[in-house]
Coordinates of C-alpha atoms in Angstrom, one line a residue:
Chain A
M17 CA 74.0 85.7 196.4
R18 CA 76.9 84.6 194.2
I19 CA 77.6 81.7 196.5
I20 CA 74.0 80.5 196.3
V21 CA 73.8 80.8 192.5
K22 CA 77.1 78.9 192.2
K23 CA 75.9 76.2 194.6
I24 CA 72.6 75.9 192.8
F25 CA 74.3 75.5 189.4
K26 CA 76.9 73.1 190.7
N27 CA 74.6 70.5 189.2
K28 CA 73.4 72.8 186.5
W29 CA 71.8 70.1 184.4
T30 CA 69.6 68.9 187.3
W31 CA 68.5 72.5 187.9
L32 CA 68.0 73.4 184.3
F33 CA 66.0 70.2 183.8
L34 CA 64.0 71.0 187.0
V35 CA 63.3 74.6 185.9
F36 CA 62.5 73.8 182.3
M37 CA 60.6 70.6 183.0
P38 CA 57.2 72.3 183.4
L39 CA 57.8 74.3 180.2
I40 CA 58.7 71.2 178.3
A41 CA 55.6 69.5 179.8
A42 CA 53.4 72.4 178.8
I43 CA 54.7 72.4 175.3
M44 CA 54.2 68.6 175.0
A45 CA 50.7 69.0 176.5
M46 CA 49.8 71.8 174.1
T47 CA 51.0 69.7 171.1
L48 CA 49.0 66.7 172.4
V49 CA 46.0 68.8 173.1
D50 CA 46.2 70.2 169.5
S51 CA 46.5 66.9 167.9
T52 CA 43.8 65.4 170.1
S53 CA 41.4 68.2 169.3
N54 CA 42.1 67.5 165.6
D55 CA 41.2 63.9 166.2
L56 CA 37.9 64.7 168.0
R57 CA 36.1 63.9 164.7
I58 CA 34.1 60.7 164.7
P59 CA 36.0 58.1 162.8
V60 CA 33.7 55.9 160.5
V61 CA 34.4 53.6 157.6
V62 CA 32.1 53.4 154.6
V63 CA 32.6 50.2 152.6
D64 CA 31.6 50.0 149.0
S65 CA 33.0 46.9 147.4
H66 CA 31.5 47.9 144.0
E67 CA 33.1 51.4 144.0
Q68 CA 29.9 53.1 142.8
P69 CA 30.0 56.8 141.8
I70 CA 26.9 57.5 143.9
T71 CA 28.9 56.6 147.1
D72 CA 31.4 59.3 146.3
D73 CA 28.6 61.8 145.7
I74 CA 27.0 61.0 149.0
L75 CA 30.2 61.1 150.9
S76 CA 31.4 64.4 149.4
E77 CA 28.1 65.8 150.5
I78 CA 28.6 64.6 154.0
K79 CA 32.3 65.5 154.1
G80 CA 31.2 69.2 154.3
D81 CA 30.4 68.3 157.9
D82 CA 33.7 68.4 160.0
T83 CA 32.1 66.2 162.6
F84 CA 33.2 63.0 160.9
Y85 CA 36.4 61.5 159.8
I86 CA 35.3 59.3 156.9
K87 CA 37.4 56.6 155.4
K88 CA 36.3 54.7 152.3
E89 CA 37.2 51.0 151.9
T90 CA 36.3 48.2 149.5
S91 CA 36.3 45.5 152.2
I92 CA 35.1 45.5 155.8
P93 CA 38.0 46.3 158.2
R94 CA 36.6 44.4 161.3
Y95 CA 40.0 44.6 163.1
A96 CA 39.7 48.5 163.2
L97 CA 36.3 48.2 164.8
E98 CA 37.5 45.6 167.3
R99 CA 40.4 47.8 168.3
G100 CA 38.1 50.8 168.6
E101 CA 40.0 52.7 165.9
V102 CA 36.6 53.5 164.2
E103 CA 33.2 54.0 165.7
A104 CA 31.3 52.1 163.1
I105 CA 31.3 50.6 159.6
F106 CA 28.6 51.3 157.1
V107 CA 28.3 48.9 154.1
I108 CA 26.8 50.3 150.9
P109 CA 24.8 47.8 148.9
E110 CA 25.2 47.0 145.2
N111 CA 23.1 49.1 142.9
L112 CA 22.5 51.8 145.5
E113 CA 21.5 54.4 142.8
E114 CA 18.8 52.1 141.4
K115 CA 17.5 51.4 144.9
I116 CA 17.3 55.1 145.7
N117 CA 15.5 55.8 142.4
S118 CA 13.0 53.0 143.1
S119 CA 12.8 53.9 146.8
D120 CA 13.6 50.4 147.6
L121 CA 15.9 51.2 150.6
E122 CA 14.6 49.0 153.4
K123 CA 17.5 47.3 155.2
S124 CA 19.8 48.1 152.4
I125 CA 22.7 49.5 154.5
L126 CA 24.5 47.3 157.0
W127 CA 25.7 49.1 160.1
Y128 CA 28.5 47.5 162.2
R129 CA 29.4 48.9 165.6
N130 CA 30.9 47.7 168.9
K131 CA 29.7 48.1 172.4
R132 CA 31.9 51.1 173.0
S133 CA 30.6 53.1 170.0
V134 CA 28.8 56.2 171.2
F135 CA 28.6 58.8 168.5
D136 CA 28.3 56.7 165.4
G137 CA 24.5 57.3 165.5
L138 CA 25.3 60.8 164.3
F139 CA 26.8 59.5 161.1
K140 CA 24.0 57.0 160.7
E141 CA 21.5 59.9 160.8
Q142 CA 23.6 62.0 158.5
L143 CA 23.9 59.2 156.0
A144 CA 20.2 58.4 156.2
S145 CA 19.4 62.0 155.8
T146 CA 21.5 62.3 152.6
I147 CA 20.2 59.2 151.1
M148 CA 16.6 59.9 152.1
K149 CA 16.9 63.4 150.5
R150 CA 17.7 61.7 147.2
A151 CA 15.1 59.0 147.7
V152 CA 12.4 61.5 148.4
R153 CA 13.3 63.5 145.3
A154 CA 13.4 60.4 143.2
E155 CA 10.0 59.3 144.5
A156 CA 8.6 62.7 143.7
A157 CA 10.1 62.6 140.2
N158 CA 8.6 59.1 139.7
I159 CA 5.1 60.4 140.7
V160 CA 5.4 63.3 138.3
I161 CA 6.5 61.1 135.4
N162 CA 3.6 58.7 136.1
E163 CA 1.2 61.6 135.9
Q164 CA 3.0 63.4 133.1
P165 CA 5.1 61.0 131.0
E166 CA 6.2 63.8 128.7
Q167 CA 8.3 65.4 131.5
N168 CA 12.0 64.7 131.8
W169 CA 12.8 62.6 134.9
N170 CA 16.2 64.2 135.6
E171 CA 14.7 67.8 135.3
T172 CA 11.9 66.8 137.6
Y173 CA 14.4 65.2 140.1
D174 CA 16.5 68.4 140.2
Y175 CA 13.3 70.5 140.5
G176 CA 12.1 68.5 143.4
L177 CA 14.8 69.9 145.6
R178 CA 13.0 73.2 145.7
Y179 CA 9.9 71.7 147.3
F180 CA 11.5 68.8 149.2
E181 CA 14.2 70.3 151.3
P182 CA 14.1 67.9 154.1
E183 CA 15.6 69.1 157.3
P184 CA 18.4 66.8 158.6
I185 CA 16.8 64.1 160.7
F186 CA 19.3 64.6 163.5
Q187 CA 19.5 68.1 164.9
L188 CA 20.5 69.5 168.4
N189 CA 18.1 72.0 169.7
F190 CA 19.3 75.2 171.4
E191 CA 18.9 74.0 175.0
E192 CA 20.9 70.8 174.4
I193 CA 23.8 72.8 172.9
Q194 CA 23.7 75.1 175.9
S195 CA 23.8 72.2 178.3
V196 CA 26.9 70.8 176.5
Q197 CA 28.7 74.1 176.8
N198 CA 28.0 74.3 180.5
D199 CA 29.5 70.9 181.0
A200 CA 32.5 71.8 179.0
G201 CA 33.0 75.0 181.1
E202 CA 32.7 73.0 184.4
E203 CA 35.2 70.4 183.1
S204 CA 37.6 73.2 182.1
N205 CA 37.3 74.8 185.6
Q206 CA 38.1 71.4 187.2
Q207 CA 41.1 71.0 185.0
Y208 CA 42.3 74.5 185.9
I209 CA 42.1 73.7 189.7
L210 CA 43.9 70.4 189.2
L211 CA 46.7 72.1 187.2
R212 CA 47.1 74.7 189.9
F213 CA 47.5 71.9 192.4
L214 CA 50.1 70.3 190.2
I215 CA 52.0 73.6 190.1
W216 CA 52.0 73.7 193.9
I217 CA 53.4 70.1 194.0
Y218 CA 56.1 71.0 191.5
M219 CA 57.1 74.1 193.4
W220 CA 57.1 72.1 196.7
I221 CA 59.7 69.8 195.1
V222 CA 61.8 72.8 193.9
L223 CA 61.7 74.2 197.4
A224 CA 62.7 70.9 198.9
M225 CA 65.8 71.0 196.7
L226 CA 66.6 74.6 197.7
A227 CA 66.1 73.7 201.4
K228 CA 68.5 70.8 200.9
I229 CA 71.3 73.3 200.1
V230 CA 70.7 74.9 203.5
L231 CA 70.9 71.6 205.2
D232 CA 74.1 70.8 203.4
W233 CA 75.7 73.9 204.8
K234 CA 74.3 73.1 208.2
Q235 CA 75.8 69.6 208.1
Q236 CA 79.1 70.9 206.8
A237 CA 79.2 73.3 209.8
I238 CA 79.3 76.3 207.5
F239 CA 76.7 78.1 209.6
D240 CA 78.7 77.3 212.8
R241 CA 81.7 78.9 211.2
M242 CA 79.8 81.9 210.1
S243 CA 78.1 82.4 213.4
V244 CA 81.5 82.7 215.0
V245 CA 83.0 85.2 212.6
H246 CA 79.9 87.2 212.0
H247 CA 77.0 87.4 214.4
S248 CA 74.4 87.6 211.7
H249 CA 72.5 85.3 209.4
K250 CA 73.6 86.9 206.1
L251 CA 73.9 83.6 204.3
R252 CA 70.5 82.3 205.4
H253 CA 68.9 85.7 204.5
A254 CA 70.6 85.6 201.1
W255 CA 69.3 82.1 200.6
L256 CA 65.8 83.2 201.6
I257 CA 65.9 86.2 199.1
M258 CA 67.2 83.9 196.4
T259 CA 64.5 81.3 197.1
I260 CA 61.7 84.0 197.1
L261 CA 63.1 85.2 193.7
I262 CA 63.3 81.8 192.2
T263 CA 59.9 80.5 193.4
G264 CA 58.2 83.9 192.8
I265 CA 59.4 84.2 189.2
L266 CA 58.9 80.5 188.4
S267 CA 55.4 80.2 190.0
L268 CA 54.2 83.5 188.5
S269 CA 55.3 82.4 185.0
L270 CA 53.7 79.0 185.4
L271 CA 50.4 80.5 186.7
L272 CA 50.3 83.1 184.0
I273 CA 50.9 80.4 181.3
L274 CA 48.3 78.2 182.9
Q275 CA 45.7 81.0 182.9
H276 CA 46.6 82.0 179.3
M277 CA 46.0 78.4 178.3
M278 CA 42.9 77.7 180.3
L279 CA 41.1 81.0 180.8
E280 CA 39.9 83.7 178.5
K281 CA 41.0 86.5 180.8
L282 CA 43.5 86.8 183.6
I283 CA 42.3 86.4 187.2
W284 CA 44.9 88.2 189.2
F285 CA 43.3 87.2 192.5
D286 CA 44.0 83.5 191.7
V287 CA 47.5 84.3 190.6
F288 CA 48.4 86.3 193.8
R289 CA 46.7 83.7 196.0
D290 CA 48.7 80.8 194.4
V291 CA 52.0 82.8 194.5
L292 CA 51.3 83.5 198.2
L293 CA 50.7 79.8 198.8
I294 CA 54.0 78.9 197.2
L295 CA 55.8 81.6 199.1
G296 CA 54.1 80.3 202.3
S297 CA 55.6 76.9 201.4
A298 CA 59.0 78.5 201.2
V299 CA 58.5 80.0 204.7
I300 CA 57.6 76.6 206.0
Y301 CA 60.8 75.1 204.6
Y302 CA 62.8 78.1 205.9
M303 CA 61.5 77.5 209.4
M304 CA 62.2 73.8 209.1
T305 CA 65.8 74.4 208.3
Y306 CA 66.2 75.7 211.9
F307 CA 64.8 72.5 213.4
I308 CA 65.9 69.8 211.0
R309 CA 69.5 68.7 210.9
R310 CA 69.4 65.7 208.5
K311 CA 68.5 65.7 204.8
E312 CA 66.6 62.4 205.4
T313 CA 64.4 64.2 207.9
L314 CA 63.7 66.9 205.3
W315 CA 62.7 64.4 202.6
A316 CA 60.5 62.6 205.1
F317 CA 58.8 65.9 206.1
A318 CA 58.4 67.0 202.4
L319 CA 57.0 63.7 201.4
S320 CA 54.6 63.3 204.4
Y321 CA 53.2 66.9 204.2
S322 CA 52.7 66.7 200.4
T323 CA 51.1 63.3 200.7
V324 CA 48.7 64.3 203.4
S325 CA 48.0 67.6 201.6
T326 CA 47.2 65.7 198.4
V327 CA 44.8 63.4 200.2
V328 CA 43.0 66.3 201.9
F329 CA 42.9 68.2 198.7
F330 CA 41.3 65.4 196.7
L331 CA 38.8 64.5 199.6
V332 CA 37.6 68.1 199.5
Y333 CA 37.8 68.2 195.7
Y334 CA 35.5 65.2 195.4
Q335 CA 33.3 66.5 198.2
F336 CA 34.0 63.7 200.7
L337 CA 35.1 66.5 203.0
T338 CA 34.0 70.1 203.4
L339 CA 36.5 72.9 203.8
D340 CA 37.1 73.4 207.5
W341 CA 39.7 75.4 209.5
W342 CA 42.0 72.3 209.8
T343 CA 42.0 71.6 206.1
F344 CA 43.6 75.0 205.6
L345 CA 46.6 73.8 207.5
F346 CA 47.4 71.9 204.3
L347 CA 48.2 74.6 201.8
P348 CA 46.7 73.2 198.6
S349 CA 43.3 73.3 200.2
W350 CA 43.4 77.1 199.8
I351 CA 43.2 76.5 196.0
L352 CA 39.7 75.1 196.5
M353 CA 38.3 78.2 198.3
Chain B
M2 CA 91.1 86.3 227.9
L3 CA 88.6 83.4 228.1
N4 CA 87.1 82.3 231.4
L5 CA 85.1 79.1 232.1
Q6 CA 83.2 79.1 235.3
D7 CA 81.5 75.9 236.4
V8 CA 80.5 75.2 232.8
T9 CA 77.9 72.4 232.7
Y10 CA 76.1 71.1 229.7
K11 CA 73.2 68.7 229.7
K12 CA 71.6 67.1 226.6
R13 CA 68.7 64.7 226.6
G14 CA 69.1 64.1 230.4
K15 CA 72.8 63.3 230.1
Y16 CA 75.6 65.5 231.4
L17 CA 78.1 66.0 228.6
L18 CA 80.1 68.4 230.7
S19 CA 80.1 68.9 234.5
G20 CA 81.6 71.9 236.3
I21 CA 84.4 72.8 234.0
N22 CA 86.6 75.6 235.3
G23 CA 89.5 77.1 233.4
H24 CA 91.2 80.2 232.2
V25 CA 92.8 80.8 228.8
K26 CA 95.3 83.6 228.6
L27 CA 96.4 85.5 225.5
G28 CA 99.1 83.6 223.6
D29 CA 98.3 80.3 225.3
C30 CA 98.4 77.1 223.3
I31 CA 96.0 74.5 224.8
T32 CA 94.9 71.1 223.6
L33 CA 91.6 69.5 224.8
F34 CA 92.7 65.9 225.2
G35 CA 90.6 62.9 226.0
P36 CA 88.8 59.8 224.6
N37 CA 85.8 60.0 222.3
G38 CA 82.7 61.2 224.2
A39 CA 84.8 63.1 226.8
G40 CA 83.0 66.4 225.9
K41 CA 85.9 68.0 224.0
S42 CA 83.9 69.2 220.9
T43 CA 81.1 70.4 223.2
L44 CA 83.5 72.4 225.3
L45 CA 85.1 73.9 222.2
K46 CA 81.7 74.9 220.8
I47 CA 80.9 76.5 224.2
M48 CA 84.2 78.5 223.9
A49 CA 83.2 79.5 220.4
G50 CA 79.8 80.7 221.6
L51 CA 78.0 78.2 219.4
V52 CA 76.5 76.3 222.3
K53 CA 75.1 77.9 225.4
P54 CA 76.1 76.0 228.7
T55 CA 73.2 74.7 230.7
K56 CA 74.9 76.1 233.8
G57 CA 77.9 78.3 234.4
K58 CA 79.6 80.9 232.3
C59 CA 82.0 81.2 229.4
Q60 CA 83.3 84.8 229.1
I61 CA 85.6 86.3 226.5
E62 CA 87.4 89.5 227.1
S63 CA 88.3 91.2 223.9
S64 CA 88.1 94.5 222.2
S65 CA 88.0 92.9 218.7
K66 CA 84.7 92.6 216.9
N67 CA 85.5 89.0 215.8
P68 CA 88.0 87.7 218.3
I69 CA 87.3 84.0 217.5
G70 CA 88.4 81.8 214.6
Y71 CA 86.7 78.5 214.5
V72 CA 87.8 75.5 212.3
P73 CA 85.2 72.8 212.6
Q74 CA 85.8 69.1 212.4
Q75 CA 84.1 69.0 208.9
V76 CA 85.5 70.7 205.9
A77 CA 83.1 73.6 206.1
L78 CA 83.6 75.0 202.6
F79 CA 81.3 75.8 199.7
E80 CA 81.3 73.1 197.0
G81 CA 81.5 74.5 193.5
L82 CA 83.6 77.5 194.5
T83 CA 87.3 77.9 193.9
V84 CA 89.7 78.4 196.8
K85 CA 90.2 82.0 195.8
D86 CA 86.4 82.6 195.9
Q87 CA 86.1 80.9 199.3
L88 CA 88.8 83.2 200.7
A89 CA 87.4 86.3 199.1
Y90 CA 83.9 85.5 200.4
Y91 CA 85.1 85.0 204.1
Q92 CA 87.4 88.0 203.7
K93 CA 84.4 90.1 202.6
I94 CA 82.0 89.0 205.4
T95 CA 84.7 89.4 208.1
K96 CA 85.6 92.7 206.7
Q97 CA 89.3 91.7 206.7
K98 CA 91.2 94.3 204.7
S99 CA 94.8 93.2 205.2
D100 CA 96.0 91.5 202.1
T101 CA 99.5 91.2 203.7
F102 CA 98.3 88.7 206.2
L103 CA 96.3 86.8 203.6
N104 CA 99.2 86.5 201.2
D105 CA 101.5 85.5 204.0
M106 CA 99.1 82.8 205.1
I107 CA 98.7 81.5 201.5
Q108 CA 102.5 81.3 201.1
S109 CA 103.0 79.6 204.5
L110 CA 100.3 77.0 204.0
G111 CA 101.5 76.3 200.4
I112 CA 98.1 76.9 198.8
E113 CA 99.1 79.4 196.2
D114 CA 99.1 76.8 193.4
I115 CA 95.5 75.7 194.1
L116 CA 93.8 79.1 194.3
H117 CA 91.9 78.5 191.1
K118 CA 90.8 75.0 191.8
R119 CA 87.4 74.1 193.1
I120 CA 87.1 72.5 196.5
E121 CA 86.0 69.1 195.3
Q122 CA 89.0 68.9 193.0
L123 CA 91.4 69.1 196.0
S124 CA 92.9 66.2 198.0
G125 CA 91.7 65.8 201.7
G126 CA 94.9 67.3 203.0
M127 CA 94.6 70.4 200.7
Q128 CA 90.9 70.8 201.7
R129 CA 92.0 70.8 205.4
K130 CA 94.6 73.5 204.6
V131 CA 91.9 75.7 203.0
N132 CA 89.6 74.9 205.9
L133 CA 92.2 76.2 208.3
A134 CA 93.0 79.3 206.1
V135 CA 89.3 80.3 206.1
G136 CA 89.1 80.0 209.9
M137 CA 92.1 82.3 210.3
I138 CA 91.3 84.8 207.5
H139 CA 90.3 87.6 209.9
Q140 CA 93.4 87.2 212.1
P141 CA 91.5 86.1 215.2
E142 CA 92.9 86.5 218.7
I143 CA 91.9 83.0 219.6
L144 CA 91.8 80.1 217.2
L145 CA 89.7 77.1 218.0
L146 CA 90.5 73.9 216.0
D147 CA 88.3 70.9 216.2
E148 CA 90.4 68.0 214.9
A149 CA 91.6 70.1 212.1
F150 CA 94.4 67.7 211.1
V151 CA 92.3 64.5 210.3
G152 CA 93.3 63.0 207.0
V153 CA 96.2 65.3 206.5
D154 CA 99.5 63.9 205.1
L155 CA 102.8 64.7 206.9
A156 CA 103.9 67.3 204.4
A157 CA 100.6 69.3 204.7
K158 CA 100.7 68.7 208.4
Y159 CA 104.1 70.2 208.6
D160 CA 103.0 73.4 206.7
M161 CA 99.9 73.8 209.0
L162 CA 101.9 73.3 212.2
S163 CA 104.6 75.6 211.1
W164 CA 102.1 78.3 210.4
L165 CA 100.3 77.7 213.7
N166 CA 103.5 77.8 215.7
Q167 CA 104.4 81.1 214.0
L168 CA 101.0 82.6 214.9
N169 CA 101.2 81.4 218.4
Q170 CA 104.7 83.0 218.8
Q171 CA 103.2 86.2 217.5
G172 CA 100.5 86.1 220.3
T173 CA 97.6 84.3 218.8
T174 CA 95.9 82.0 221.3
I175 CA 95.3 78.5 220.1
V176 CA 92.9 75.9 221.5
F177 CA 92.7 72.6 219.6
I178 CA 91.4 69.1 219.8
T179 CA 93.5 66.2 218.6
H180 CA 94.3 62.6 219.3
D181 CA 97.6 62.9 217.5
W182 CA 100.7 62.9 219.7
Y183 CA 102.8 64.2 216.7
I184 CA 100.8 67.4 216.7
I185 CA 101.0 67.7 220.5
N186 CA 104.7 67.3 220.4
S187 CA 105.0 69.9 217.6
L188 CA 102.8 72.6 219.2
K189 CA 103.9 71.8 222.8
P190 CA 100.6 72.8 224.3
T191 CA 99.1 72.8 227.8
M192 CA 96.9 69.7 228.0
W193 CA 93.5 70.0 229.4
V194 CA 92.6 66.3 230.1
L195 CA 88.9 65.6 229.8
D196 CA 87.2 62.3 230.6
E197 CA 83.5 61.6 230.8
G198 CA 82.6 65.3 230.8
Q199 CA 85.0 66.3 233.6
L200 CA 88.3 68.2 233.4
L201 CA 90.7 65.8 235.2
D202 CA 93.8 68.0 235.1
Q203 CA 95.8 70.7 233.3
V204 CA 99.4 69.8 232.6
E205 CA 102.2 70.9 230.3
W206 CA 102.8 68.6 227.3
N207 CA 106.2 67.5 228.7
S208 CA 104.9 66.9 232.3
I209 CA 102.4 64.2 231.6
S210 CA 104.3 61.8 233.7
Y211 CA 103.1 63.8 236.7
L212 CA 99.5 63.5 235.6
N213 CA 97.2 61.8 238.0
L214 CA 95.0 59.4 236.0
N215 CA 93.3 57.9 239.0
G216 CA 89.6 57.9 238.4
G217 CA 90.2 58.1 234.6
S218 CA 88.6 55.7 232.2
R219 CA 90.4 52.8 230.6
S220 CA 90.2 54.5 227.2
L221 CA 92.0 57.6 228.6
Q222 CA 94.8 55.5 230.1
K223 CA 95.3 53.7 226.8
M224 CA 95.7 57.1 225.0
F225 CA 98.6 57.9 227.3
D226 CA 100.1 54.3 227.1
V227 CA 100.4 54.9 223.3
N228 CA 102.6 57.9 223.8
V229 CA 104.8 56.0 226.3
A230 CA 105.1 53.1 223.9
N231 CA 106.2 55.5 221.1
H232 CA 109.0 56.8 223.2

């Protein structure tokens, strides 16, 4: 065992990098996922070249909704729209408050968007809803003041909110929300399967490097020498135990981390199946070390098998192929069962 | 001690060895001599039990559990390990308990100063010395050396040959492959002359003038011409 550990850590930086690479990748991925999820808000720009207080009032009302990332500008940033940095630009007209109070709102707000804009309509509806709420109350106050001039307009405007509580114009009903959640769940499941496949590919590379050690010893005639002095395969067996330990611990850790990240609860069946697949890969390499003599042949075998397995996996994954007995000859296909 | 009866070895339809007969006695010193492709390494591997002959028999008579010591053509040592670790590892797997023999060998081969160095830090000659030491660590009755002196400088060669001579005089059987007349003249072996897979003749090192090379290849004749020219 000591011999194998020393041989592995002869190029310790390579091995440390190889072992810690998935952890580094996972940490980076988690950081990116976190920052991406923070940025999932819809970026819009509201332009008010006259810097009117009512614009701030309306925006502070909308900002209570975390769906939007609202940036206020005094001029139109067309470059941001062209680059796709924002979904849309809304330009507030001069004298907005007067327009609201007089219900003169037709075509008052300019809405810039590009072809790729998808969700900016949500903000349009929210903005329209907020402005219309004020407009309706103002209109109600105007009617009351016309009928009863002794009444105070502002009091009537505030009072109007009790009777005019317009529902937001844009609203998802229950079924639509449900449908979105199902899609998200399906997408998460697809990602989970793909990441399990990536773990297999990673472990396949680690195993190829471990198998290379055996071929080195074979090429150096170390096994010949040992066969003469000792009629056993102690070194090969020690290598196999070491390989099982390394691959078992590494793959188990990766799969548990993956399930922790992707799933709400552990599915031990998946974990055991994937660990068995990886150990099956180790057995394939172990058998190959008896037949292969040259490292180049090992690399050719490792590359060919992983390439064909990848092709078969994705053909089944995208339903161009159905699972059949021969597809199970390629280990990653077992993930799709 | 070691009997070869009509040993034939065929690989990919080609005969590498045909009908080799021979007998190695305890305390013999034998060199397998011949040009490249004559079948020397294959015959040595058959003697070591690493390769099974296609036809014929190779029998070893010994009471020892590990009677054979094999030193391959390559430096068959673990990279990343010190010389001391290499020796300790092979001592452990061969269950060699005699430290006296080990210390004697280390002294005779002059490797006491490099025990704590890793294999890749050693010169080619030093690596060959350690390669030889590992092959002999369990005090084998018969030592098989496959071009064990390639790339060794004269000083290292002197240490190795002195040690081998000493072992041979103490009764260890040595079978080796070499193309080097200096080594042949130092160890004074019986020469088994091989050519194109056949054993042409067995002669003492100082009787090669009586050797019948009729039927031998041009390469083989040149190998003997070199020795004549040196003298």
